[in-house]
PDB file of C-alpha atoms in Angstrom:
ATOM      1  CA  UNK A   1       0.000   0.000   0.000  1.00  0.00           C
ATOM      2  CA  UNK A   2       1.093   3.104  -0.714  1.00  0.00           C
ATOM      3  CA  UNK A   3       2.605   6.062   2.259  1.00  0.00           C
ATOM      4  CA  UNK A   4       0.463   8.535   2.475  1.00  0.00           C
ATOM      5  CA  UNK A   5       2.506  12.024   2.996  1.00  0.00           C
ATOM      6  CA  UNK A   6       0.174  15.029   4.541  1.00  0.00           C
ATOM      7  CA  UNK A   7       0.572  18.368   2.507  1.00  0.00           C
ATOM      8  CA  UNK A   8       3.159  20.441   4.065  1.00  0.00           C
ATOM      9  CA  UNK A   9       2.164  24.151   4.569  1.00  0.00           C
ATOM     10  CA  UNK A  10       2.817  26.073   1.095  1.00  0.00           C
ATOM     11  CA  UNK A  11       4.580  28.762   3.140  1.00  0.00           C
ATOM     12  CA  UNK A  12       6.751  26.235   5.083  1.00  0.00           C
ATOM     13  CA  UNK A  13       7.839  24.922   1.745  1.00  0.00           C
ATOM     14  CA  UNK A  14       8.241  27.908  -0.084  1.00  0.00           C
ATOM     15  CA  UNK A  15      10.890  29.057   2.852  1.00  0.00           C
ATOM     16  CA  UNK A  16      12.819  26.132   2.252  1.00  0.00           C
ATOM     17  CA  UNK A  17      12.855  26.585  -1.388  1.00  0.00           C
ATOM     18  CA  UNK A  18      14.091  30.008  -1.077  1.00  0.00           C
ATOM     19  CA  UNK A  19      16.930  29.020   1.275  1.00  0.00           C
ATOM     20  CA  UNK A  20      17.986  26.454  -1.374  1.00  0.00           C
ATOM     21  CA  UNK A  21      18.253  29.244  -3.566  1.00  0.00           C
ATOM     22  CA  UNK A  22      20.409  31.375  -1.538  1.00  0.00           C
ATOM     23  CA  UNK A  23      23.961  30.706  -1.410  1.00  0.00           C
ATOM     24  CA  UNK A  24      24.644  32.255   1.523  1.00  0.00           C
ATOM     25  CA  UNK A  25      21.952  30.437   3.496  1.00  0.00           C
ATOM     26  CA  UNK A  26      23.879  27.440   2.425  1.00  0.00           C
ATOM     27  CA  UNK A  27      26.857  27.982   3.710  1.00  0.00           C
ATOM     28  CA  UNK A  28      26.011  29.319   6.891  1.00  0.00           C
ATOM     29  CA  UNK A  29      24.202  26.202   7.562  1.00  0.00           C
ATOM     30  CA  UNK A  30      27.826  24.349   6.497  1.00  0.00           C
ATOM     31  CA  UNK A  31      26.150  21.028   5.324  1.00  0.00           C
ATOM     32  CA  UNK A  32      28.818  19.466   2.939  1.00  0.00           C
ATOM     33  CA  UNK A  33      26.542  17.635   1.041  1.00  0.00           C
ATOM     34  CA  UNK A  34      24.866  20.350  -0.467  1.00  0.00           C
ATOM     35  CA  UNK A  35      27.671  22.694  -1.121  1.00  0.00           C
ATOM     36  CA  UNK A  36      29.077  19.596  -3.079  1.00  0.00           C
ATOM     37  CA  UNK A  37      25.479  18.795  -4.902  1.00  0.00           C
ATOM     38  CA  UNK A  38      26.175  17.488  -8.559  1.00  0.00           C
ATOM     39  CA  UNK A  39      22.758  18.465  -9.975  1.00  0.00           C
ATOM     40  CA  UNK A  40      19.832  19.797  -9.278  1.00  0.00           C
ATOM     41  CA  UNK A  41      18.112  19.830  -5.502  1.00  0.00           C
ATOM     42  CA  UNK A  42      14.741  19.294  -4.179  1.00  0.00           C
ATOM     43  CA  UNK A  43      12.782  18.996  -1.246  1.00  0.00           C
ATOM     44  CA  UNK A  44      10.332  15.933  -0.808  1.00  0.00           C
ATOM     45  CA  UNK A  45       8.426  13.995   1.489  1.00  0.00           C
ATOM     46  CA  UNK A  46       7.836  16.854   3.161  1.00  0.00           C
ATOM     47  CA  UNK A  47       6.713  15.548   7.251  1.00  0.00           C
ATOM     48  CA  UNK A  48       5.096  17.215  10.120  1.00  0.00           C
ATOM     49  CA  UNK A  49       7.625  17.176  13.176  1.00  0.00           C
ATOM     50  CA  UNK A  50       5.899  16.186  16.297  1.00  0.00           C
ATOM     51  CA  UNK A  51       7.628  16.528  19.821  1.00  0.00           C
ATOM     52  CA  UNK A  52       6.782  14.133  22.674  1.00  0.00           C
ATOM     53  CA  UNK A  53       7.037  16.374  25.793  1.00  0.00           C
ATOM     54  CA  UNK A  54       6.883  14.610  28.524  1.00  0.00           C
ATOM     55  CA  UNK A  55       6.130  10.967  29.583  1.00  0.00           C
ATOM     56  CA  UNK A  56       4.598   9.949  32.344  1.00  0.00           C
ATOM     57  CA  UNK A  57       3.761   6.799  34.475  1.00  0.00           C
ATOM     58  CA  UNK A  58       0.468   6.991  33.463  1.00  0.00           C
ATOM     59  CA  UNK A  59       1.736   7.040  29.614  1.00  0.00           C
ATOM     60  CA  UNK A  60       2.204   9.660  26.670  1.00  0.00           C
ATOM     61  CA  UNK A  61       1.650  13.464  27.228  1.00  0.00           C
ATOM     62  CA  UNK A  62      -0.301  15.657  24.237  1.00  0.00           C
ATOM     63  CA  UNK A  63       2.156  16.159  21.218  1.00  0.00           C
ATOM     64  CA  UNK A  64       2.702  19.364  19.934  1.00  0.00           C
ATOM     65  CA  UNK A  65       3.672  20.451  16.060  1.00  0.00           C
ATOM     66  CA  UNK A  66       7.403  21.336  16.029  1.00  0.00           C
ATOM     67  CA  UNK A  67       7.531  22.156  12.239  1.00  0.00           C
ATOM     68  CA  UNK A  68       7.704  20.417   8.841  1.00  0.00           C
ATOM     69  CA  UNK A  69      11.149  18.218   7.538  1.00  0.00           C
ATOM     70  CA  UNK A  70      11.314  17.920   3.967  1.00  0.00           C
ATOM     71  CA  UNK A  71      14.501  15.759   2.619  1.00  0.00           C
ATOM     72  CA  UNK A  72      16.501  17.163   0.257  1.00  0.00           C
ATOM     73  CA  UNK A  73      17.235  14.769  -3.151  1.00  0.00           C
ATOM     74  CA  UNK A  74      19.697  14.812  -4.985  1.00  0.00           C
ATOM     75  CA  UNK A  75      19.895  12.600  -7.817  1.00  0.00           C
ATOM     76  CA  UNK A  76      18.515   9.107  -6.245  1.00  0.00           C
ATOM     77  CA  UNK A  77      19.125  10.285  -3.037  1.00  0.00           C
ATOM     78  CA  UNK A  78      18.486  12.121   0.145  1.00  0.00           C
ATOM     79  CA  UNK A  79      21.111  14.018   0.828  1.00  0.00           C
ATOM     80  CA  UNK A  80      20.347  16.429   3.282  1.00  0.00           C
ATOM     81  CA  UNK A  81      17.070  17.674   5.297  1.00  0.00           C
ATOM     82  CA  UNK A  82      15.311  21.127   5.671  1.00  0.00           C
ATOM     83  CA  UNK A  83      13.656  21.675   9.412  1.00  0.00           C
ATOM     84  CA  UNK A  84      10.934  24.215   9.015  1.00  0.00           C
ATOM     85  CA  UNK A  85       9.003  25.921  12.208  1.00  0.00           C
ATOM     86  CA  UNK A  86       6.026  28.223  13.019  1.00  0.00           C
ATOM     87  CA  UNK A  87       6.884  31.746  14.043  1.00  0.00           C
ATOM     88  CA  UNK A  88       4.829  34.435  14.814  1.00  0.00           C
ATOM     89  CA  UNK A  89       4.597  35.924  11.291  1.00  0.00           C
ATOM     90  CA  UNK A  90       4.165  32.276  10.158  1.00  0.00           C
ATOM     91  CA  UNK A  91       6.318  29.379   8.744  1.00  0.00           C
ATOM     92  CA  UNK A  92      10.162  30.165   8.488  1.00  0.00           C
ATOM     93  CA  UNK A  93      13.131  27.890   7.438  1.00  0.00           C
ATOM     94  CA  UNK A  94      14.883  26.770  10.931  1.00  0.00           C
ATOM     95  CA  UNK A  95      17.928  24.849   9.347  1.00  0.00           C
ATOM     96  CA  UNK A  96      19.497  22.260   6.951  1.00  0.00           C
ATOM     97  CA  UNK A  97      21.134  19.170   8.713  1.00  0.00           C
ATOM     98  CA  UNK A  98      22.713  16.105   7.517  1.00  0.00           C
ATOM     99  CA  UNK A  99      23.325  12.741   9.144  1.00  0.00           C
ATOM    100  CA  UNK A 100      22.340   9.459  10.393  1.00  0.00           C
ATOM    101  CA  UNK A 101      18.704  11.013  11.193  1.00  0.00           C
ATOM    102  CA  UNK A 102      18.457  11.600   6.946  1.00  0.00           C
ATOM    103  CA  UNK A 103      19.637   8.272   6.212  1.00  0.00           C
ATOM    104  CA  UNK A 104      17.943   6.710   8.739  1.00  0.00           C
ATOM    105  CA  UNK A 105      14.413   8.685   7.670  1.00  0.00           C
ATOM    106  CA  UNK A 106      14.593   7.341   3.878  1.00  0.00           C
ATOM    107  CA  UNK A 107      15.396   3.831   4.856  1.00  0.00           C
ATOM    108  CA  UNK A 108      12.500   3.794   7.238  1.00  0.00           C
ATOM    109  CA  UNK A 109      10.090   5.188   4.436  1.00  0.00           C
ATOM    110  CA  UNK A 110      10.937   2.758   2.277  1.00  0.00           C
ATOM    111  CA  UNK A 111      10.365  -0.178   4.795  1.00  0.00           C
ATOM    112  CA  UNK A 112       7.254   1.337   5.800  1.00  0.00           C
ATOM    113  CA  UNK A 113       5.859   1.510   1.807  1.00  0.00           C
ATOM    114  CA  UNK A 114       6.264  -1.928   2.042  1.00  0.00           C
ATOM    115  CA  UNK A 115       3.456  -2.523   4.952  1.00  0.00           C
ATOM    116  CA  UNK A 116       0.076  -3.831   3.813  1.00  0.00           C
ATOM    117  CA  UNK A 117      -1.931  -1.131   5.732  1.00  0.00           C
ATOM    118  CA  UNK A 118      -1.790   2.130   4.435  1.00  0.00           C
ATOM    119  CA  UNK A 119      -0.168   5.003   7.170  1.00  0.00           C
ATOM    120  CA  UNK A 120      -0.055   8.364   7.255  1.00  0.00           C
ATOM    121  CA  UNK A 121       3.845   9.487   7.704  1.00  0.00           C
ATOM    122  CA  UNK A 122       4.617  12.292  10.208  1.00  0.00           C
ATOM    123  CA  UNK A 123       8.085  12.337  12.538  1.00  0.00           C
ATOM    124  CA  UNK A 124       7.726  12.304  16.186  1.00  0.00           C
ATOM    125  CA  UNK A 125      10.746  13.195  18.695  1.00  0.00           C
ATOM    126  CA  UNK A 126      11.717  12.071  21.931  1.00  0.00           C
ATOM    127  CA  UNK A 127      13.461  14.586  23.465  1.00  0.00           C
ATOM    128  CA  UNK A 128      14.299  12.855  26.927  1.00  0.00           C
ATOM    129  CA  UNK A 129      15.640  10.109  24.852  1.00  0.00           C
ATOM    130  CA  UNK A 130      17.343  11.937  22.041  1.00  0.00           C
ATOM    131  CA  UNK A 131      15.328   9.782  20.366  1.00  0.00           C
ATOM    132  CA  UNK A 132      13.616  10.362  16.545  1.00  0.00           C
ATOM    133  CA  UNK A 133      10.777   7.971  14.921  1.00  0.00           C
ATOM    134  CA  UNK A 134       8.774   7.477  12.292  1.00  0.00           C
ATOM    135  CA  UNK A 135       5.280   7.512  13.606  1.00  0.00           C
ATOM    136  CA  UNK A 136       3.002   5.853  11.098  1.00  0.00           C
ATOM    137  CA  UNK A 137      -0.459   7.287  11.343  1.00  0.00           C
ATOM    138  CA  UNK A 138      -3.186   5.250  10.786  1.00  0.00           C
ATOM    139  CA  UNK A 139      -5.853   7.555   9.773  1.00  0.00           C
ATOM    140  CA  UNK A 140      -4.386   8.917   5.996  1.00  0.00           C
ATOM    141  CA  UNK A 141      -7.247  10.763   6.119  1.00  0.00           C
ATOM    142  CA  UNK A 142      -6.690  13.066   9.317  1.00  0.00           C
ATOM    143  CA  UNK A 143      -4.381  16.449   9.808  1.00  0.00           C
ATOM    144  CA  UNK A 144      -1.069  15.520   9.508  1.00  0.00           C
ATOM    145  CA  UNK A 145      -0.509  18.221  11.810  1.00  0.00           C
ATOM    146  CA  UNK A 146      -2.068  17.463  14.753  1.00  0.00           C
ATOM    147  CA  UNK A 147      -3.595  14.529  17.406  1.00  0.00           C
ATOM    148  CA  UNK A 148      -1.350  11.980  18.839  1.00  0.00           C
ATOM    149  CA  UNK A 149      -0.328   8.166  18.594  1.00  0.00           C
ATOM    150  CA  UNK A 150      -3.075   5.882  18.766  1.00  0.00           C
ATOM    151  CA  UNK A 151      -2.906   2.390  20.307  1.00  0.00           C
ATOM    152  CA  UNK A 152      -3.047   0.895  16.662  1.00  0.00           C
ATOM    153  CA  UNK A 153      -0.734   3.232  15.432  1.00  0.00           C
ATOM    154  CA  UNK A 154       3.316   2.245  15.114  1.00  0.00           C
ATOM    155  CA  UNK A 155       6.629   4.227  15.935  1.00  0.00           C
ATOM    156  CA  UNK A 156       9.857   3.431  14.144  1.00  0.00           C
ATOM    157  CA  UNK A 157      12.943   4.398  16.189  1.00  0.00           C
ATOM    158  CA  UNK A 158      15.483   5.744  13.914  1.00  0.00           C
ATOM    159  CA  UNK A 159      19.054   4.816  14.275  1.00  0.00           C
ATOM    160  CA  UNK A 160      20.488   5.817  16.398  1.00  0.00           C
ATOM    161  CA  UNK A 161      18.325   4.763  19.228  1.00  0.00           C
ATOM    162  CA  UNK A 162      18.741   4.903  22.626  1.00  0.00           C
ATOM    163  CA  UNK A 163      20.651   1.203  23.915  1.00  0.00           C
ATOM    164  CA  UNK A 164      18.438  -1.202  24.061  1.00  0.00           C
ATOM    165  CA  UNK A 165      15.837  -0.050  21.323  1.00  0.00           C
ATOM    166  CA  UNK A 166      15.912  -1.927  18.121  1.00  0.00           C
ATOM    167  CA  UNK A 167      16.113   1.010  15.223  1.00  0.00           C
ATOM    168  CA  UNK A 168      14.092   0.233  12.106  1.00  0.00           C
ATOM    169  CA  UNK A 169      11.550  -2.474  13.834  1.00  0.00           C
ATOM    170  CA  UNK A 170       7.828  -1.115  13.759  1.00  0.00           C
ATOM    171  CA  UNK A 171       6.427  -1.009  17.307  1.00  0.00           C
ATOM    172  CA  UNK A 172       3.342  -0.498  18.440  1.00  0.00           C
ATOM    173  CA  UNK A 173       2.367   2.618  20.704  1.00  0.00           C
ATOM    174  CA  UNK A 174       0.837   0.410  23.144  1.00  0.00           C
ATOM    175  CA  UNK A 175       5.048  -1.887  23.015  1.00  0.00           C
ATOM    176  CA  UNK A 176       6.911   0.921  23.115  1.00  0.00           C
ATOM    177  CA  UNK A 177       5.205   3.657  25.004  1.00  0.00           C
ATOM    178  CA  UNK A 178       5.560   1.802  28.329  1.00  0.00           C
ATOM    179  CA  UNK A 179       9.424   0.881  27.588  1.00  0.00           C
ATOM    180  CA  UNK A 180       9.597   5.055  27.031  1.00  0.00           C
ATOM    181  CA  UNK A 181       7.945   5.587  29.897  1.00  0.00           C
ATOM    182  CA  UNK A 182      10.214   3.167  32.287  1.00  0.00           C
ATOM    183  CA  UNK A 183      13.200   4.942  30.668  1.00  0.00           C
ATOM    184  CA  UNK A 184      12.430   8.339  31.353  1.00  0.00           C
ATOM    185  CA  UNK A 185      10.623   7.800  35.281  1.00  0.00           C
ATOM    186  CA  UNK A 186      12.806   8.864  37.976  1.00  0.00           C
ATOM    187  CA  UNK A 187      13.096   5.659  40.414  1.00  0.00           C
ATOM    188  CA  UNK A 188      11.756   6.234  43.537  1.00  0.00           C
ATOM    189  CA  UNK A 189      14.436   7.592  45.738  1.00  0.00           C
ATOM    190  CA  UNK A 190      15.384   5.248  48.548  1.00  0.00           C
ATOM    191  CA  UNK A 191      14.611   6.408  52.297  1.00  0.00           C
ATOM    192  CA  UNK A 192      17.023   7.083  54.638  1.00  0.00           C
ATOM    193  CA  UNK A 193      17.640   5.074  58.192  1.00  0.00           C
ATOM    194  CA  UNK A 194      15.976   7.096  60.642  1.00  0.00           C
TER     195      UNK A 194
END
């Protein structure tokens, strides 16, 4: 079944579009690959970043819409991503990045275009964890931009994850949720001999 991408914001991608065009935004972002680019750039898949908060015992906090990623191809290849956020005045470009996280992004798309049932693709960060997955959606239908993961839905840990998280297997919310949520809750502090 096909991956169902939401619509990014025309604004978001028409920032990114113009910092492609400018040189100097380019080089101030000092991503190699780009700079070195045989060919012709675009950005694709573009995907609505969502940040996990905070997790508690009793399970996943509300997400909240960071921005929009789009990957920048070159040739047959991502080479480079575009972070996009939401200002005041609107949608700006935030930054260009390369690394693992790009690689790791278009090797989990392709996996997940693979899957019998269809998803809807959006990103979804881990802050406490340093920790970045592909959280497949499965209402195509619904705003890529907001909600939250659903029991049914599954998360993708990018590599790298954190030790002891297998990068690139599908998970369900309701697997890996808990294991999040054991990572991140303080133990119980001992009490002292009176």
């Amino acid at each position: 079944m096909p991956l169902h991408v939401p619509p990014a914001p025309a604004p978001a991608l028409r920032t990114v579009l113009t910092a492609l065009g400018s040189p100097t935004a380019v080089r101030e972002a000092r991503t190699p690959s780009l700079r070195l680019a045989q060919g012709p750039v675009t950005p694709e898949l573009p995907l609505p970043v969502h940040v996990l908060d905070r997790i508690t015992p009793a399970g996943a906090s509300a997400t909240r819409l960071a921005g929009w990623r789009f990957l920048i191809r070159c040739g047959d290849r991502a080479v480079a991503a575009a972070d996009t956020m939401l200002t005041a005045d609107g949608w700006a470009f935030s930054r260009f990045f390369e690394g693992p996280y790009v690689t790791a992004t278009e090797l989990a798309l392709r996996q997940a275009e693979t899957m019998q049932q269809p998803y809807q693709a959006r990103l979804l960060s881990v802050p406490e964890l340093y920790m970045l997955t592909l959280w497949l959606h499965g209402d195509c239908t619904a705003d890529g931009a907001t909600g939250h993961p659903a029991a049914t839905d599954l998360l993708v840990p990018l590599a790298p994850a954190p030790p002891g998280i297998a990068a690139h297997r599908p998970y369900l919310v309701t697997e890996l949720l808990p294991v999040l949520t054991h990572r991140v809750t303080p133990a119980p502090l001992l009490s002292s001999p009176a």
